[in-house]
């Protein structure tokens, strides 16, 4: 087995996020704003996407270098036809112990059971408000909250719990929903609510530092009504800071990429839908693995390419972020997932 690669800052490769499509059925203002991703926007042709067999081969190469956890993303991954087939391939890879999915929940109610039957381990659902007016304004397609909640219930019924629920908080947009979300999900066993600081992923979401509601402010707001206490990480490199309710009613997480960067413990690589390897969520350019595969690269050559990219890695964008750095070129979130 190849030696597990270590990057220039001493970080090991442990997690892989795989985008299976660049398309989404939402037009969330912080990810795929309609003014950019409108009816004339040109998405990838099907032939440009990695096939399931190519994804399986790439995931196998990553597993051979120490990756144990895979997460399927998009775009919206449930738009990819027959995704269950891919899940069944990935869970069979030697060394892979966890295959998860991040989704907006729109199609989850009807897909949860088949995904669980295929071997999917866990689901994370994006939900930014319980208020229909706010939520529909954010997703910009008029999709109601109740149907996302139905998807969460279906995932739990299929055995995909605990379900993580991610809320991106943007000042002046949905910060008023922090407490209603906390109240609702603390009463729902097998769900874990996580709050995410509004990040400058990509170049189209109009990010400004003053729009960020800090993790500290979020914890303070919730703690004023429901006292909290810090909880230890569940595993090395966990990105969410955990807090338990002191009355025993579960926990929340806060992902503070802006105000409390965690670059020093980052173990994630990302594969875009067309097969480019990115070593940072805020990277500008990726490394083309699809071309390598389609040009007949051997397994050894693929392993060498992946290991070489990781060993040269020195990304730490969140640690050096300023009010000016968002002007840099960056890949869009919809292209490589969150």
XYZ file of C-alpha atoms in Angstrom:
338
model
C 0.000 0.000 0.000
C 1.319 3.504 -0.831
C 2.406 5.670 2.083
C -0.334 8.007 3.270
C 0.592 11.411 1.825
C 1.303 14.367 4.100
C 1.144 17.928 2.783
C 3.625 20.758 3.316
C 1.874 21.767 6.545
C 1.841 18.258 7.988
C -1.806 17.448 7.189
C -2.798 13.923 6.203
C -5.340 12.980 3.550
C -8.373 11.351 5.205
C -11.595 12.629 3.608
C -12.826 12.967 0.034
C -15.792 14.962 -1.212
C -17.066 13.978 -4.651
C -19.322 16.236 -6.705
C -21.525 14.197 -9.042
C -23.200 17.089 -10.883
C -22.897 20.836 -11.302
C -26.673 21.217 -11.579
C -29.100 22.158 -8.822
C -32.859 22.593 -8.580
C -32.436 25.521 -6.139
C -30.964 28.948 -6.824
C -29.772 29.788 -3.335
C -28.550 33.351 -3.189
C -25.313 32.447 -1.372
C -24.399 29.622 -3.764
C -26.050 29.751 -7.214
C -27.660 33.202 -7.523
C -30.197 33.328 -10.338
C -28.637 36.411 -11.894
C -25.577 34.261 -12.695
C -27.060 30.768 -12.959
C -30.115 31.760 -14.996
C -31.905 30.044 -17.862
C -29.050 30.834 -20.243
C -26.322 29.399 -18.030
C -24.524 26.494 -19.719
C -24.032 23.487 -17.448
C -21.760 20.539 -18.216
C -22.666 18.065 -20.906
C -23.229 14.545 -19.604
C -20.105 13.306 -21.390
C -18.023 15.774 -19.398
C -19.115 14.300 -16.072
C -17.157 11.500 -14.484
C -18.869 8.173 -15.011
C -19.700 6.060 -11.983
C -16.871 3.720 -12.935
C -14.413 6.632 -13.094
C -15.600 7.893 -9.711
C -15.185 4.406 -8.290
C -11.654 4.207 -9.642
C -10.693 7.591 -8.204
C -12.243 6.758 -4.830
C -10.359 3.453 -4.789
C -7.085 5.310 -5.374
C -7.858 7.698 -2.520
C -8.782 4.797 -0.239
C -5.411 3.219 -0.984
C -3.812 6.375 0.428
C -5.718 6.457 3.687
C -9.109 7.971 2.877
C -11.894 6.276 4.846
C -14.756 8.761 4.444
C -16.504 9.794 1.239
C -19.215 12.412 0.833
C -21.299 12.868 -2.318
C -22.108 16.478 -3.180
C -23.092 18.651 -6.105
C -24.755 20.873 -7.181
C -27.615 18.788 -5.922
C -26.401 15.159 -5.983
C -29.894 13.637 -6.053
C -30.320 15.068 -9.546
C -27.762 12.500 -10.772
C -29.691 9.559 -12.166
C -29.276 6.158 -10.492
C -27.133 7.570 -7.700
C -27.857 4.412 -5.690
C -25.718 2.477 -8.156
C -22.750 4.699 -7.383
C -23.329 4.382 -3.636
C -23.278 0.592 -3.881
C -19.960 0.752 -5.746
C -18.366 3.101 -3.225
C -19.375 1.226 -0.078
C -17.737 -1.905 -1.516
C -14.292 -0.266 -1.775
C -11.744 -1.743 0.595
C -10.962 0.737 3.366
C -14.046 2.920 2.935
C -16.100 2.858 6.129
C -18.412 5.838 5.627
C -20.282 7.099 2.542
C -22.425 10.175 3.215
C -24.492 12.612 1.164
C -25.178 16.352 1.342
C -28.495 17.428 -0.181
C -30.967 20.293 -0.214
C -33.641 17.733 0.677
C -35.970 18.444 -2.228
C -35.840 14.874 -3.563
C -34.872 13.114 -0.354
C -38.320 11.874 0.705
C -38.573 9.606 -2.312
C -34.896 8.613 -2.460
C -33.941 7.998 1.170
C -34.891 4.346 1.422
C -33.235 3.282 -1.833
C -30.046 5.130 -0.841
C -30.035 3.415 2.540
C -30.617 0.058 0.866
C -27.594 0.751 -1.365
C -25.431 1.265 1.720
C -25.422 5.046 2.263
C -24.306 5.754 5.817
C -25.466 9.281 6.620
C -27.219 12.355 5.228
C -26.685 16.071 5.744
C -29.558 18.354 4.744
C -29.256 22.076 4.036
C -32.066 24.127 5.586
C -31.603 27.840 6.226
C -34.930 28.750 7.830
C -38.191 27.264 9.112
C -40.085 30.301 7.864
C -41.497 29.621 4.408
C -41.175 33.210 3.188
C -37.537 33.432 4.218
C -36.648 29.957 2.998
C -38.326 30.381 -0.371
C -36.610 33.727 -0.803
C -33.256 32.075 -0.112
C -33.764 29.070 -2.402
C -35.359 31.374 -5.022
C -37.543 28.636 -6.527
C -40.449 28.789 -4.101
C -39.671 25.439 -2.486
C -41.472 25.079 0.893
C -39.935 24.093 4.213
C -42.367 21.233 4.858
C -41.053 19.206 1.943
C -37.494 19.443 3.258
C -38.725 18.330 6.680
C -40.455 15.380 4.993
C -37.115 14.435 3.484
C -35.432 14.560 6.886
C -38.168 12.334 8.354
C -37.776 9.897 5.459
C -34.022 9.725 6.006
C -34.519 8.968 9.692
C -37.130 6.317 8.902
C -34.668 4.700 6.472
C -32.013 4.467 9.184
C -29.818 7.305 7.912
C -29.691 9.100 11.237
C -28.483 11.012 12.942
C -29.260 13.559 10.222
C -27.161 16.710 10.273
C -29.052 19.874 9.348
C -26.885 22.733 8.062
C -28.023 26.350 8.324
C -25.970 29.048 6.600
C -26.508 32.285 8.547
C -26.330 35.636 6.775
C -26.803 38.888 8.656
C -29.937 40.764 7.716
C -31.337 37.737 5.889
C -32.022 34.847 8.266
C -30.265 35.570 11.556
C -33.711 35.943 13.154
C -34.226 32.224 12.514
C -31.311 31.008 14.647
C -33.412 30.495 17.769
C -36.502 29.044 16.018
C -34.231 26.487 14.323
C -32.583 25.634 17.642
C -35.947 25.269 19.382
C -37.312 23.017 16.657
C -34.404 20.613 16.208
C -33.521 20.225 19.880
C -36.909 18.513 20.191
C -36.156 16.162 17.262
C -34.126 13.109 18.317
C -31.521 11.906 15.850
C -31.024 15.332 14.273
C -28.008 17.595 14.851
C -28.330 21.242 13.884
C -25.173 22.965 12.649
C -24.781 26.664 11.972
C -22.372 27.778 9.239
C -20.844 31.210 8.957
C -21.571 32.828 5.589
C -18.437 32.163 3.542
C -16.822 33.707 0.479
C -16.938 30.516 -1.570
C -16.764 31.299 -5.275
C -17.076 34.801 -6.683
C -20.815 35.214 -7.320
C -22.499 35.377 -3.901
C -21.660 38.997 -3.072
C -19.851 38.082 0.157
C -18.928 40.874 2.549
C -17.372 40.483 5.970
C -20.133 42.511 7.600
C -22.683 39.910 6.444
C -21.084 37.254 8.655
C -22.873 36.311 11.866
C -20.042 34.862 13.926
C -20.150 31.458 15.562
C -19.584 33.149 18.916
C -22.672 35.309 18.422
C -24.729 32.281 17.394
C -23.671 30.318 20.471
C -24.365 33.337 22.701
C -27.873 33.769 21.279
C -28.806 30.142 21.764
C -27.074 29.846 25.110
C -29.086 32.735 26.510
C -32.240 30.620 26.164
C -30.810 27.114 26.324
C -27.564 26.962 28.332
C -24.746 25.259 26.431
C -21.407 23.692 27.282
C -18.518 22.808 24.941
C -18.190 19.190 23.828
C -15.075 17.407 22.631
C -14.573 16.664 18.913
C -15.796 13.261 17.791
C -12.766 12.698 15.535
C -9.550 14.447 14.418
C -10.184 17.200 11.884
C -13.857 17.683 12.753
C -14.837 21.064 11.321
C -17.770 21.824 13.613
C -17.263 23.019 17.161
C -19.743 21.036 19.256
C -21.875 22.355 22.117
C -24.198 20.270 24.304
C -27.411 21.528 25.811
C -26.897 21.358 29.556
C -30.376 19.914 30.046
C -29.401 16.896 27.936
C -31.532 17.762 24.892
C -28.856 16.995 22.323
C -26.309 19.353 20.798
C -25.548 21.939 18.126
C -22.480 22.540 15.999
C -20.987 25.742 14.638
C -18.716 25.860 11.611
C -16.624 29.002 11.930
C -14.478 29.062 8.818
C -14.367 32.861 8.820
C -13.853 33.815 12.478
C -12.162 30.642 13.790
C -10.307 29.056 10.837
C -9.517 25.361 11.074
C -7.116 25.067 8.149
C -4.458 23.528 10.382
C -6.533 20.382 10.793
C -7.966 20.146 7.279
C -7.807 16.609 5.884
C -10.193 17.037 2.923
C -9.753 16.787 -0.798
C -12.483 17.509 -3.327
C -13.296 16.135 -6.762
C -15.413 18.260 -9.086
C -18.085 16.745 -11.291
C -15.730 16.723 -14.292
C -12.913 15.116 -12.352
C -10.662 17.929 -11.171
C -8.942 17.500 -7.815
C -9.105 20.526 -5.508
C -7.205 20.675 -2.239
C -9.173 23.603 -0.788
C -12.778 24.809 -0.869
C -11.395 28.233 -1.836
C -8.997 27.045 -4.544
C -8.857 28.691 -7.948
C -7.753 25.713 -10.050
C -7.883 21.955 -9.839
C -5.832 19.061 -11.195
C -7.399 17.076 -14.019
C -7.813 13.412 -13.045
C -10.402 12.724 -15.738
C -7.918 13.433 -18.522
C -5.405 11.202 -16.802
C -7.868 8.317 -16.618
C -9.275 8.729 -20.114
C -5.761 8.844 -21.535
C -5.074 5.381 -20.138
C -3.219 6.057 -16.898
C -2.408 2.988 -14.838
C -3.522 2.640 -11.234
C 0.045 3.372 -10.125
C 0.139 6.565 -12.192
C -3.199 7.671 -10.732
C -1.924 7.027 -7.202
C 1.247 8.978 -7.914
C -0.713 11.917 -9.307
C -3.019 12.147 -6.292
C -0.213 11.720 -3.793
C 1.921 14.281 -5.576
C -0.825 16.912 -5.540
C -1.465 16.405 -1.833
C 2.235 16.478 -0.887
C 2.611 19.860 -2.622
C -0.443 21.273 -0.871
C -0.031 24.398 1.260
C -3.589 25.833 1.202
C -4.736 27.804 4.239
C -7.103 30.368 2.759
C -9.301 30.822 5.838
C -6.269 31.604 8.001
C -5.098 34.393 5.699
C -8.545 35.737 4.738
C -9.048 39.507 4.953
C -11.748 41.821 3.679
C -9.741 41.998 0.435
C -8.914 38.335 -0.273
C -12.430 37.480 -1.577
C -11.438 39.383 -4.736
C -9.195 36.430 -5.657
C -10.372 33.917 -8.230
C -12.075 30.887 -6.621
C -14.017 27.860 -7.813
C -17.788 28.110 -7.260
C -19.339 26.097 -4.440
C -21.869 24.589 -6.832
C -18.946 23.106 -8.769
C -17.269 21.229 -5.922
C -19.838 21.099 -3.122
C -19.568 22.625 0.345
